PDB file of C-alpha atoms in Angstrom:
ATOM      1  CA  UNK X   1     145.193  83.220  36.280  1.00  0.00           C
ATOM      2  CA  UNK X   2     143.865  80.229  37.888  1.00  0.00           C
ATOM      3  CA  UNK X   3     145.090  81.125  41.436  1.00  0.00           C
ATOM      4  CA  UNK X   4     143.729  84.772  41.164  1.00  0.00           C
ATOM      5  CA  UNK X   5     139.836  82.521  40.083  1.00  0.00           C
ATOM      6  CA  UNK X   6     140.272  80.685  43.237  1.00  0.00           C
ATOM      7  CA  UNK X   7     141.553  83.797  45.619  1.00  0.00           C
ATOM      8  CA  UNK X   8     138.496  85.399  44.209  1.00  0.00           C
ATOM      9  CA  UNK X   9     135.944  82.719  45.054  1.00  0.00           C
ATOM     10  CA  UNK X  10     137.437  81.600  48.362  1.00  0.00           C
ATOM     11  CA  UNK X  11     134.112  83.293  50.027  1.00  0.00           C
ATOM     12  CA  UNK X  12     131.454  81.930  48.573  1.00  0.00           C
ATOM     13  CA  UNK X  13     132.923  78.086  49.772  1.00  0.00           C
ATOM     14  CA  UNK X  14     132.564  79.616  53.400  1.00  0.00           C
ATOM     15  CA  UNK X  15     129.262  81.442  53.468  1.00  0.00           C
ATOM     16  CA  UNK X  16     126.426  79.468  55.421  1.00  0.00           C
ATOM     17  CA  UNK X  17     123.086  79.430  53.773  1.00  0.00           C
ATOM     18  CA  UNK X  18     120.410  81.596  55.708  1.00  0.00           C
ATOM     19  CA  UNK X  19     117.687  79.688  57.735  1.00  0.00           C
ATOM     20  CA  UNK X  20     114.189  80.884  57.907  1.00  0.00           C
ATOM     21  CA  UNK X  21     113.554  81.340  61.727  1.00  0.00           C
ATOM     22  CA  UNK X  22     110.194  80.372  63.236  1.00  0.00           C
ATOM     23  CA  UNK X  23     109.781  82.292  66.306  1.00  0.00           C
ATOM     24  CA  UNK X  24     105.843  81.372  67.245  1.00  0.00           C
ATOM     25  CA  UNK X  25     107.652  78.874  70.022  1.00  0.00           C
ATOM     26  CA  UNK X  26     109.272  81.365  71.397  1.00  0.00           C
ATOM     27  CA  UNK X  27     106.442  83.941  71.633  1.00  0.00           C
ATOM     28  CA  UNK X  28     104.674  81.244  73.484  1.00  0.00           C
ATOM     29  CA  UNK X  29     107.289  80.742  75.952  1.00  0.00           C
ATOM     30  CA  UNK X  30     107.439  83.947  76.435  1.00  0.00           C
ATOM     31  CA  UNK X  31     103.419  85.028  76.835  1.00  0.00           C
ATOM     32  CA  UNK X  32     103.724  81.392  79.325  1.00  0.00           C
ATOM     33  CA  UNK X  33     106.564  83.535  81.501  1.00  0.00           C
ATOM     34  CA  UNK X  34     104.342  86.653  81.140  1.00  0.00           C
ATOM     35  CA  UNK X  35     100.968  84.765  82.557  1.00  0.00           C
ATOM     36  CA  UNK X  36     103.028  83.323  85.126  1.00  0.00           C
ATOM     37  CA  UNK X  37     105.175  86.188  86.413  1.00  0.00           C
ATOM     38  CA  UNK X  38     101.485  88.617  86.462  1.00  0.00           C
ATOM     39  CA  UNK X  39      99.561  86.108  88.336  1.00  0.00           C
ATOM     40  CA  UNK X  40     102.014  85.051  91.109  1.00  0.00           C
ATOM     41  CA  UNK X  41     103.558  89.245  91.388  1.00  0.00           C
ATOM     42  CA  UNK X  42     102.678  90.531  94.745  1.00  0.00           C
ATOM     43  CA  UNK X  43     102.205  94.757  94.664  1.00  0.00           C
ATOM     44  CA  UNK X  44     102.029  94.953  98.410  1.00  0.00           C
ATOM     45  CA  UNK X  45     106.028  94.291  99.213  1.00  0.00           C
ATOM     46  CA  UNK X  46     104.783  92.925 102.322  1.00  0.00           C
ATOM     47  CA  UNK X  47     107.320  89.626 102.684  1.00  0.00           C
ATOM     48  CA  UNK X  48     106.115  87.334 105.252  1.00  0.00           C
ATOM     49  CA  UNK X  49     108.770  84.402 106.722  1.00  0.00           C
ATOM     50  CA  UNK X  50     106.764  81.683 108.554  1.00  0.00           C
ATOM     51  CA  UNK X  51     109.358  79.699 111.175  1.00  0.00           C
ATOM     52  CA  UNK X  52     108.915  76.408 111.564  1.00  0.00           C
ATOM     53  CA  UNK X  53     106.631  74.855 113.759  1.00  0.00           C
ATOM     54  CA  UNK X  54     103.884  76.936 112.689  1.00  0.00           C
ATOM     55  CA  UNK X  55     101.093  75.887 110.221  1.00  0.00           C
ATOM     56  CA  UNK X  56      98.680  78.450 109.328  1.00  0.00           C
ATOM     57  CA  UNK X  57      95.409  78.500 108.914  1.00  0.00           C
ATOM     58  CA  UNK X  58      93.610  77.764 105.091  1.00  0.00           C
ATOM     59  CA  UNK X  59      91.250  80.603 103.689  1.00  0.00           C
ATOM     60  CA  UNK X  60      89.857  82.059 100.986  1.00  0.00           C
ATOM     61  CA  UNK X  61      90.173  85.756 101.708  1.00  0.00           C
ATOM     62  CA  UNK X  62      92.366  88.025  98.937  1.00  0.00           C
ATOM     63  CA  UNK X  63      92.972  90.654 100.775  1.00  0.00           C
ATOM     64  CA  UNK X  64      97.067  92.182 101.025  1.00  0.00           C
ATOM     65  CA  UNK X  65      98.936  92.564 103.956  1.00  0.00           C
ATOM     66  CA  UNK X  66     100.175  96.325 105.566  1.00  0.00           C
ATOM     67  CA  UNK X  67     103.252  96.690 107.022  1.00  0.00           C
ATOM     68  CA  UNK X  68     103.169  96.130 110.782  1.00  0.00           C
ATOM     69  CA  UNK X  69     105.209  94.586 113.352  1.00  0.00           C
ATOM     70  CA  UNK X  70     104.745  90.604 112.668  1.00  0.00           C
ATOM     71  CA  UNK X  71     104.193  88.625 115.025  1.00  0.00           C
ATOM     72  CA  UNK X  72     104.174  84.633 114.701  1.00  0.00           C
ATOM     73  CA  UNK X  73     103.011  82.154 117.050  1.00  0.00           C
ATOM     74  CA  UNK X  74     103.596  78.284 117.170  1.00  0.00           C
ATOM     75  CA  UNK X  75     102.560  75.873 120.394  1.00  0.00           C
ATOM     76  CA  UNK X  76     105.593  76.525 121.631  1.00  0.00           C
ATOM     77  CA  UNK X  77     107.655  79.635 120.631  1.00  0.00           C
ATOM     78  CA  UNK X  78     106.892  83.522 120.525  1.00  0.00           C
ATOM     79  CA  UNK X  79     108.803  85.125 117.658  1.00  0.00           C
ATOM     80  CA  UNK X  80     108.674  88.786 116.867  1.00  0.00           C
ATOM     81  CA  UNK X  81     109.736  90.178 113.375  1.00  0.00           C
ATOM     82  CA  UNK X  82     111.521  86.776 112.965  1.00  0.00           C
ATOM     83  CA  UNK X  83     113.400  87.130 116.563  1.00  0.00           C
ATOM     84  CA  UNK X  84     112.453  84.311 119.230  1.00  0.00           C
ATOM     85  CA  UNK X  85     111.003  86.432 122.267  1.00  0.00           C
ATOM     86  CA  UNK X  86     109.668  83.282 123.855  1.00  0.00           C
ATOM     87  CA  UNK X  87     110.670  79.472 123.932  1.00  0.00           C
ATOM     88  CA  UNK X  88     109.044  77.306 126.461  1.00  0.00           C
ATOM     89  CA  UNK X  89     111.337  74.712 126.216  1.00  0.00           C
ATOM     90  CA  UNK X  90     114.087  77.061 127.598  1.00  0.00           C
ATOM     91  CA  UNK X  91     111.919  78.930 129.738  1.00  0.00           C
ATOM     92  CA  UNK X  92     109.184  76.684 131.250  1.00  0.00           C
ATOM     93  CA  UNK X  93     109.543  77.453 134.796  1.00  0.00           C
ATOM     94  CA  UNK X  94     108.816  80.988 134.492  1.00  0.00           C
ATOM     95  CA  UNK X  95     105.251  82.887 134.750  1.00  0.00           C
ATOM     96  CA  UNK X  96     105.099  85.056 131.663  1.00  0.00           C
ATOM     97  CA  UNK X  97     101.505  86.096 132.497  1.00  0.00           C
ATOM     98  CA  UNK X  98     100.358  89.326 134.384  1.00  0.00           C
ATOM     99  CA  UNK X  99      96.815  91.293 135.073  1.00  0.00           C
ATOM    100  CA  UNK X 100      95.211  88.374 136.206  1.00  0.00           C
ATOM    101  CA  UNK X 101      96.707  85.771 133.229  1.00  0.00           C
ATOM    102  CA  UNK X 102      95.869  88.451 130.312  1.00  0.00           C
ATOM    103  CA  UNK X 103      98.561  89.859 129.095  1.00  0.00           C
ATOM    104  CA  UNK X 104     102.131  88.052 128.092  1.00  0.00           C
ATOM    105  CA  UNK X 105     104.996  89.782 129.347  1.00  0.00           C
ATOM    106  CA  UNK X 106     107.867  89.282 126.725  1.00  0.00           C
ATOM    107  CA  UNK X 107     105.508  90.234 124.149  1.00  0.00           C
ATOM    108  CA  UNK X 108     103.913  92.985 125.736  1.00  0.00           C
ATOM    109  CA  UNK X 109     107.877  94.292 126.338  1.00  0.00           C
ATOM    110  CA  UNK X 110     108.853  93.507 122.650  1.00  0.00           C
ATOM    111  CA  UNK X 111     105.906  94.845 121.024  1.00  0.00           C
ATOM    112  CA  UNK X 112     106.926  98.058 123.588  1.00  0.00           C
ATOM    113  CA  UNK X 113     110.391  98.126 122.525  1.00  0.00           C
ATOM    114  CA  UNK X 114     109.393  98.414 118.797  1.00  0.00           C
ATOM    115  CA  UNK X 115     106.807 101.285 119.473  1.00  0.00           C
ATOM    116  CA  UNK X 116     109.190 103.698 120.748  1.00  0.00           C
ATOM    117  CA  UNK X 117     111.754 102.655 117.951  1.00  0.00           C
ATOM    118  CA  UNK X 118     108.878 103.677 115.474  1.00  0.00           C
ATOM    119  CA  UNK X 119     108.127 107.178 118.083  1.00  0.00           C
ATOM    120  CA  UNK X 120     111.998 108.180 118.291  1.00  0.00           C
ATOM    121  CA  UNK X 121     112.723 107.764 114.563  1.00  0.00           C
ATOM    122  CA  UNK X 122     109.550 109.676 113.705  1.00  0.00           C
ATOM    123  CA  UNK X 123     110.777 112.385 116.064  1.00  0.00           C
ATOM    124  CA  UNK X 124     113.976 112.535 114.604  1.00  0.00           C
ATOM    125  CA  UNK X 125     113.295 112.179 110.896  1.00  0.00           C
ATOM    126  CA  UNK X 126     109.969 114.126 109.225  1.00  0.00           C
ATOM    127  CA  UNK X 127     109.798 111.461 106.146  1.00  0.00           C
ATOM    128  CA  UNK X 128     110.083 108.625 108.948  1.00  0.00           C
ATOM    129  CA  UNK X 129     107.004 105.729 108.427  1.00  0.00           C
ATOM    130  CA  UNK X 130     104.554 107.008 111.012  1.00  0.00           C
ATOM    131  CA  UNK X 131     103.536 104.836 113.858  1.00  0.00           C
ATOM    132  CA  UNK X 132     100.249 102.548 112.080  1.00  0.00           C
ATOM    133  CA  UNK X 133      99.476 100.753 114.972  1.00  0.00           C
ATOM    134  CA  UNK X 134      99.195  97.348 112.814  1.00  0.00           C
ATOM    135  CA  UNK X 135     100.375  94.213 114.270  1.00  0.00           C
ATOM    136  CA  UNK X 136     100.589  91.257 111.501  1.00  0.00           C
ATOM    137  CA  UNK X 137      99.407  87.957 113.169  1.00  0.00           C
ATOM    138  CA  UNK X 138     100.586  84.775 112.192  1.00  0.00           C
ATOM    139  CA  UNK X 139      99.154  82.016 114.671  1.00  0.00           C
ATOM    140  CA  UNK X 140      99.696  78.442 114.116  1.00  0.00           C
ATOM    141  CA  UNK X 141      96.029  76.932 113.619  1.00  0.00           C
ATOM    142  CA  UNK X 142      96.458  74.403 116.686  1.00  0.00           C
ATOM    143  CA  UNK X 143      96.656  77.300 119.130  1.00  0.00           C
ATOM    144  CA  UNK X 144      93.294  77.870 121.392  1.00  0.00           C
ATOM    145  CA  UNK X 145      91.284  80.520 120.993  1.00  0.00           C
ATOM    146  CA  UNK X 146      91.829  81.900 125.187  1.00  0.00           C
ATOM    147  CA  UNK X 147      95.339  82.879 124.030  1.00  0.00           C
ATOM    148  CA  UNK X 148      94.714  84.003 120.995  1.00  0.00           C
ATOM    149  CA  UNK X 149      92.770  86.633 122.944  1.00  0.00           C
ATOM    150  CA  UNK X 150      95.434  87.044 125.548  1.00  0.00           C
ATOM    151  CA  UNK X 151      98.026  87.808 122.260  1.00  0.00           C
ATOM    152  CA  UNK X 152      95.028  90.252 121.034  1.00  0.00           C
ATOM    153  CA  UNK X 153      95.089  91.887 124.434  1.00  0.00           C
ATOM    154  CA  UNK X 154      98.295  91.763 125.189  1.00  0.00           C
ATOM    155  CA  UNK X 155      99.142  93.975 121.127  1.00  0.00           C
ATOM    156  CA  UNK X 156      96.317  95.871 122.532  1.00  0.00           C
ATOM    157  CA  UNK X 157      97.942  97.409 125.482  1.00  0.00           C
ATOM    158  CA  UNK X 158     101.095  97.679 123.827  1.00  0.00           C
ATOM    159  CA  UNK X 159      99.145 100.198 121.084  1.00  0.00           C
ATOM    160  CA  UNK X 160      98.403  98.101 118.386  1.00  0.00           C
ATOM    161  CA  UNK X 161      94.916  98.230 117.970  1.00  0.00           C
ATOM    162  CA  UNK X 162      94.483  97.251 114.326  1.00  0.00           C
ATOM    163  CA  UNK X 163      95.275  93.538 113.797  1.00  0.00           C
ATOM    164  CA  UNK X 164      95.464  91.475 110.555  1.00  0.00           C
ATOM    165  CA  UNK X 165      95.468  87.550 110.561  1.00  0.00           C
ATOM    166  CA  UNK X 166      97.843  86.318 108.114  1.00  0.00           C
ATOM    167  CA  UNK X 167      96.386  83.016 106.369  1.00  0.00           C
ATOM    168  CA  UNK X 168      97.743  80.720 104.115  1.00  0.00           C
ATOM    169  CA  UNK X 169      95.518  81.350 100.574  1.00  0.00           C
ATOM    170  CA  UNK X 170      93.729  79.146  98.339  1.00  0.00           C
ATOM    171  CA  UNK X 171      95.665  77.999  95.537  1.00  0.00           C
ATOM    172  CA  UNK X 172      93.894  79.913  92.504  1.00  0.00           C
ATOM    173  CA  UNK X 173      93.679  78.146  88.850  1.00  0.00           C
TER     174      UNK X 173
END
């Protein structure tokens, strides 16, 4: 008798008392993420890598960035879409200028290249991204304003007419 009283009670010895759960903490971590994740998501998908070597410019502007061919600009290297077209310190001999000291050749023949990339697989494919025209500028803020008109002529007579400066943005509270 007395082992069948202790086989039967053998569960209740075991059993862990049940602990009332507060879960405000963890509603306010989680409204914290929420805040957080809204206010720094970006809807335009537009990612933007700045090389080094280039600091940009501070302003308060909020508008988005377009896709476009980016091109970035420090004292001393050309890069397009994140590929070096330009280095003076390998190149520094050589005149990259022509019509007259307006327009920069290895830009005006990347910029070129990427425009009939953009015109052969629009050709080729009807739900191809159409040809916008929009160069992304990023230009390092030391840079004079006489070449930032030669890179604005030079995207100019490649086809891109529309430009956009990209800017580094005010820090928002």
């Amino acid at each position: 008798m007395r082992n069948a009283r202790s086989i039967r009670k053998r569960g209740y010895k075991h059993r862990i008392a049940i602990v009332d759960l507060d879960i405000t903490s963890l509603l306010d971590v989680i409204v914290i993420l929420l805040v957080f994740l809204l206010k720094s998501y970006n809807s335009s998908g537009v990612t933007i890598n700045v090389p080094p070597g280039i600091t940009l410019p501070k302003s308060e502007s909020s508008n988005l960035n377009t896709t476009g061919v980016s091109v970035q600009v420090s004292p001393t290297t050309i890069w397009v879409d994140d590929k070096v077209i330009y280095d003076i310190n390998k190149s520094a001999n050589i005149s990259i200028y022509d019509q007259d000291k307006r327009r920069i050749i290895p830009l005006y023949n990347e910029l070129m290249k990427k425009k009939n990339m953009v015109n052969r697989l629009e050709k080729a494919s009807p739900q191809a991204q159409k040809f916008t025209g929009v160069v992304n500028l990023m230009i390092d803020r030391t840079i004079k304003y006489n070449y930032i008109k030669k890179l604005l002529h030079t995207s100019a007579q490649a086809g891109y007419l529309k430009y956009k400066f990209v800017v580094m943005g005010a820090i928002q509270d």
